Amino acid sequence: MADSIEGRYSYYQLKETADYLKENINCMVPKVAIICGSGLGPLAEGIENPIEITYDRIPCFPKSTVIGHSGSLVFGCLSGVPVVVMKGRFHFYEGYPVWKVTMPCRIFKLLGCSFLIVTNAAGGVNQRFKVGDIMMIKDHVFLLGLSGNNPLRGPNEDMFGRRVPSMTNCYDMDLRKHARKVVKQLGLEKKFHEGVYASVGGPNYESVAEMRMLSTVGIDAVGMSTVPEVLVARHCDLAVFAFSLITNEGILDYNSTKKPGHLEVLKAAKAMEGPLQDFVKEMVKFMGCKKPCNCGCC
Ligand SMILES: O=P(O)(O)O[C@@H]1C[C@H](O)[C@@H](CO)O1
């Protein structure tokens, strides 16, 4: 069943939040927003002249409640490009409605961002994937959304985008093309894949039967986030680049006694900190050189 849209923030409420942030970042205009997945907060390291604002100081912002999601926005420059990094995302399973989980994406738009990089920790459904591999997302299946629980449900906010947005080129082709080059440049080819991410509600990991179902329909990785944020970002025309870090094997064998756990997820993220930082820095550098709009007509 779809969750309530009661209390959903209006364009004007979100604008007040964005204005508060602008006042606290010396009116810097970030071009790229980066959402850090579980244990991937260190992606914010290397930001020059950082200004960190914790969520409890930001009007209308929810709180981070998951270990490995520290709960602050960091503004500054990465690869010479103005960015905002979200250290700690919100998940549906924390009890937030999907519109609240995704509200930071609208704030990023109001702050002037043109690009969104979304990262996550995910289970490898594709049995070729190993822990520590990177899967660039080429498409998604949004299981909550298919049953009606969509962050864009409710009266459309015309100030942000169209009532019925298209999902074609959702994960920007040009950015994906560049990522393949970056992967070669960094020597990450053996760890790199492209695939389809399924977003589930969580908080439990999948049963063997669920994993098998996901595998049968062509899913490569499964996680508990990302797609809601991507939908809201595409609605307001942010160009999206997303990847999963494979932090645990998906278990498809009924006789297996292996159990995925959040500490294992955080450990896998820690082990890949350096290469992922380099990967993100290169992608940001490329975004910094691109025109601020992907509408194709400017
Ligand atoms: O925020 P992400 O999607 O990276 O977090 C994943 C999903 C759960 O929150 C957690 C499971 O260990 O990691």
XYZ file of C-alpha atoms and ligand atoms in Angstrom:
311
model
C 0.000 0.000 0.000
C 1.230 3.516 -0.774
C 2.311 5.587 2.223
C 0.880 8.942 3.216
C 1.760 12.160 1.426
C 0.385 14.124 4.373
C 2.850 16.824 5.454
C 4.839 16.659 2.222
C 6.964 19.787 1.902
C 5.822 22.323 -0.663
C 8.121 24.045 -3.117
C 8.106 27.132 -0.852
C 9.046 25.188 2.302
C 11.908 23.532 0.446
C 12.995 26.912 -0.866
C 13.262 28.178 2.715
C 15.554 25.245 3.527
C 17.658 25.957 0.443
C 17.831 29.657 1.373
C 19.003 28.736 4.884
C 21.787 26.629 3.373
C 22.759 29.356 0.887
C 23.228 31.806 3.765
C 25.543 29.330 5.483
C 27.724 28.502 2.483
C 28.555 32.029 1.400
C 26.190 31.671 -1.568
C 28.415 29.031 -3.178
C 26.587 27.243 -6.023
C 27.337 23.502 -6.045
C 27.295 21.931 -9.491
C 27.357 18.293 -8.378
C 25.549 16.619 -5.473
C 26.851 13.292 -4.158
C 24.793 10.927 -2.004
C 26.963 8.537 0.012
C 25.759 4.985 0.546
C 26.364 2.871 3.649
C 29.962 3.297 4.792
C 30.754 5.496 1.793
C 30.834 8.795 3.748
C 34.632 9.008 3.237
C 33.825 9.989 -0.369
C 33.596 13.462 1.192
C 37.258 13.354 2.156
C 39.429 15.433 -0.099
C 36.890 18.242 -0.269
C 38.723 21.548 -0.255
C 37.563 24.329 2.083
C 34.744 22.181 3.489
C 31.721 23.657 5.214
C 29.904 20.917 7.133
C 26.320 21.409 8.269
C 24.744 18.687 10.404
C 21.171 17.665 9.579
C 19.849 18.735 12.992
C 20.632 22.369 12.049
C 18.834 22.244 8.685
C 15.127 23.173 8.664
C 12.870 20.285 7.536
C 15.755 17.797 7.272
C 15.161 14.284 8.646
C 17.708 12.577 10.948
C 20.078 9.773 9.901
C 19.519 6.711 12.063
C 21.642 4.048 10.334
C 25.252 3.190 11.321
C 27.591 4.310 8.547
C 25.390 7.335 7.691
C 26.773 10.173 9.789
C 24.218 12.906 9.021
C 25.663 16.041 7.479
C 25.972 17.986 4.246
C 29.506 18.927 3.270
C 29.978 21.805 0.824
C 33.277 22.593 -0.883
C 35.331 21.800 -3.969
C 36.280 18.397 -5.329
C 38.546 18.228 -8.380
C 38.096 22.000 -8.530
C 34.310 21.672 -8.915
C 31.834 23.032 -6.319
C 29.990 20.092 -4.776
C 27.657 19.162 -1.960
C 28.101 15.753 -0.350
C 25.319 14.089 1.599
C 27.018 12.021 4.307
C 24.130 9.882 5.391
C 21.002 9.222 3.378
C 17.489 8.387 4.506
C 15.837 5.027 3.919
C 12.195 4.025 3.743
C 12.814 1.295 6.351
C 13.800 3.960 8.921
C 10.126 4.869 8.927
C 10.254 7.865 6.600
C 7.747 8.171 3.763
C 9.434 8.058 0.349
C 8.756 11.747 -0.294
C 10.820 12.567 2.820
C 13.596 10.123 1.923
C 14.053 12.019 -1.338
C 13.548 15.638 -0.272
C 17.315 16.428 -0.337
C 17.287 15.947 -4.130
C 14.900 18.878 -4.511
C 17.107 20.923 -2.196
C 20.092 20.121 -4.435
C 18.126 21.392 -7.428
C 17.209 24.594 -5.591
C 20.851 25.125 -4.624
C 21.750 25.094 -8.327
C 23.113 21.557 -8.859
C 22.955 20.060 -12.359
C 24.337 16.589 -11.599
C 23.663 13.940 -8.995
C 25.983 11.052 -8.150
C 24.175 8.366 -6.164
C 26.079 5.560 -4.459
C 24.997 2.572 -2.433
C 26.082 -0.670 -0.830
C 24.336 -3.618 -2.458
C 24.105 -7.366 -2.504
C 25.378 -9.064 -5.650
C 22.563 -10.997 -7.277
C 24.649 -11.679 -10.369
C 26.827 -14.590 -9.280
C 29.785 -13.299 -11.294
C 30.042 -10.302 -8.942
C 32.483 -10.416 -6.052
C 32.592 -8.424 -2.836
C 34.427 -5.172 -3.566
C 33.239 -4.960 -7.190
C 31.675 -1.796 -8.536
C 28.460 -1.967 -10.552
C 27.578 1.093 -12.578
C 23.778 1.242 -12.677
C 22.349 1.214 -16.201
C 18.740 0.745 -15.158
C 16.587 -0.156 -12.189
C 13.546 -2.016 -10.937
C 11.756 -0.142 -8.168
C 9.774 -2.731 -6.260
C 8.136 -0.253 -3.862
C 7.260 2.016 -6.758
C 5.702 -0.745 -8.843
C 3.206 -1.258 -6.050
C 2.373 2.453 -5.903
C 4.771 3.730 -3.270
C 6.432 6.395 -5.368
C 8.010 9.653 -4.108
C 6.269 11.531 -6.932
C 2.808 10.365 -5.816
C 0.388 13.160 -4.940
C -0.252 16.531 -6.583
C 2.569 17.293 -8.999
C 4.988 20.068 -8.001
C 5.058 21.816 -11.392
C 7.909 24.046 -10.201
C 10.130 20.958 -10.198
C 8.971 18.928 -13.176
C 6.331 17.157 -15.213
C 3.477 15.070 -13.921
C 4.574 11.924 -15.754
C 8.371 11.902 -16.193
C 10.093 9.581 -18.620
C 12.717 7.136 -17.392
C 14.539 6.941 -20.719
C 18.237 7.761 -20.294
C 17.604 7.880 -16.558
C 21.244 6.980 -15.875
C 22.874 9.441 -18.239
C 24.512 7.688 -21.201
C 27.201 10.289 -21.644
C 28.260 9.997 -18.001
C 28.285 6.205 -18.280
C 30.432 6.400 -21.376
C 32.910 8.577 -19.541
C 32.895 6.250 -16.509
C 34.116 3.384 -18.728
C 37.116 5.529 -19.686
C 37.806 6.439 -16.057
C 37.678 2.777 -15.059
C 40.395 1.981 -17.621
C 42.464 4.971 -16.562
C 42.336 3.809 -12.919
C 42.960 0.146 -13.782
C 39.671 -0.941 -12.237
C 38.415 -3.016 -15.215
C 38.482 -6.345 -13.347
C 36.267 -4.973 -10.596
C 33.852 -3.111 -12.825
C 30.423 -4.160 -14.145
C 27.306 -2.530 -15.540
C 23.955 -3.786 -14.440
C 20.417 -3.430 -13.175
C 19.766 -2.476 -9.540
C 16.599 -3.499 -7.722
C 15.452 -1.281 -4.877
C 13.591 -3.072 -2.086
C 12.037 -1.702 1.084
C 14.245 -3.497 3.654
C 15.336 -3.593 6.419
C 15.802 -7.369 6.193
C 18.141 -8.873 3.620
C 16.420 -10.998 1.004
C 15.352 -14.583 1.478
C 16.849 -17.194 -0.860
C 13.554 -17.378 -2.770
C 13.512 -13.577 -3.182
C 17.137 -13.579 -4.384
C 16.278 -16.307 -6.887
C 13.298 -14.321 -8.128
C 15.465 -11.206 -8.595
C 18.063 -13.259 -10.432
C 15.434 -14.808 -12.720
C 14.098 -11.431 -13.829
C 17.579 -10.113 -14.681
C 18.562 -8.116 -11.612
C 22.304 -7.803 -10.975
C 22.381 -6.094 -7.563
C 19.874 -5.422 -4.802
C 19.738 -2.688 -2.194
C 17.422 -0.592 -0.037
C 17.844 2.870 -1.500
C 18.853 4.923 -4.559
C 15.892 4.576 -6.909
C 13.541 6.893 -4.953
C 16.262 9.587 -5.027
C 16.916 8.994 -8.721
C 13.220 9.397 -9.592
C 12.983 12.732 -7.817
C 16.276 13.893 -9.329
C 15.163 12.995 -12.867
C 11.786 14.653 -12.268
C 13.611 17.963 -11.726
C 16.085 17.239 -14.549
C 19.284 16.549 -12.632
C 21.578 14.352 -14.732
C 22.183 11.161 -12.761
C 25.181 8.866 -12.409
C 24.852 5.960 -9.977
C 26.846 2.978 -8.849
C 26.672 0.165 -6.316
C 29.533 -1.214 -4.316
C 28.954 -4.957 -4.001
C 29.361 -5.545 -0.276
C 28.025 -9.079 0.068
C 27.133 -12.044 -2.087
C 23.487 -12.664 -2.751
C 22.645 -16.112 -1.407
C 20.769 -18.268 -3.909
C 21.493 -21.650 -2.345
C 18.898 -23.079 0.063
C 21.666 -25.071 1.780
C 23.844 -22.046 2.507
C 24.340 -20.971 6.118
C 26.038 -17.665 5.174
C 24.327 -14.595 6.577
C 24.841 -11.063 5.253
C 25.208 -8.388 7.938
C 25.557 -4.622 8.129
C 29.065 -4.820 9.669
C 30.214 -6.913 6.707
C 28.702 -4.251 4.433
C 30.604 -1.464 6.213
C 33.851 -3.480 6.128
C 33.567 -4.001 2.362
C 32.919 -0.267 1.894
C 35.974 0.634 3.986
C 38.186 -1.658 1.916
C 37.243 0.159 -1.301
C 37.445 3.718 0.086
C 40.538 4.779 -1.910
C 39.569 3.520 -5.387
C 36.019 4.828 -4.997
C 37.270 8.269 -4.002
C 39.458 8.347 -7.124
C 36.557 7.179 -9.300
C 34.196 9.823 -7.935
C 36.807 12.581 -8.242
C 37.296 11.782 -11.932
C 33.560 11.738 -12.584
C 33.163 15.084 -10.809
C 35.997 16.547 -12.873
C 34.164 15.522 -16.056
C 30.869 16.962 -14.809
C 32.665 20.194 -14.006
C 33.549 20.575 -17.686
C 30.088 19.772 -19.001
C 27.369 22.279 -19.753
C 25.101 22.670 -16.742
C 22.099 21.183 -18.472
C 21.355 17.861 -20.183
C 18.246 18.989 -22.027
C 19.986 18.572 -25.374
C 18.981 21.982 -26.652
C 21.530 24.294 -25.022
O 22.294 3.456 1.898
P 22.637 2.144 1.281
O 21.683 1.707 0.221
O 24.069 2.088 0.797
O 22.550 1.088 2.463
C 22.508 -0.326 2.321
C 21.089 -0.784 2.477
C 20.939 -0.822 3.983
O 20.722 0.450 4.500
C 22.259 -1.273 4.426
C 22.288 -2.752 4.549
O 23.485 -3.183 5.149
O 23.198 -0.873 3.405
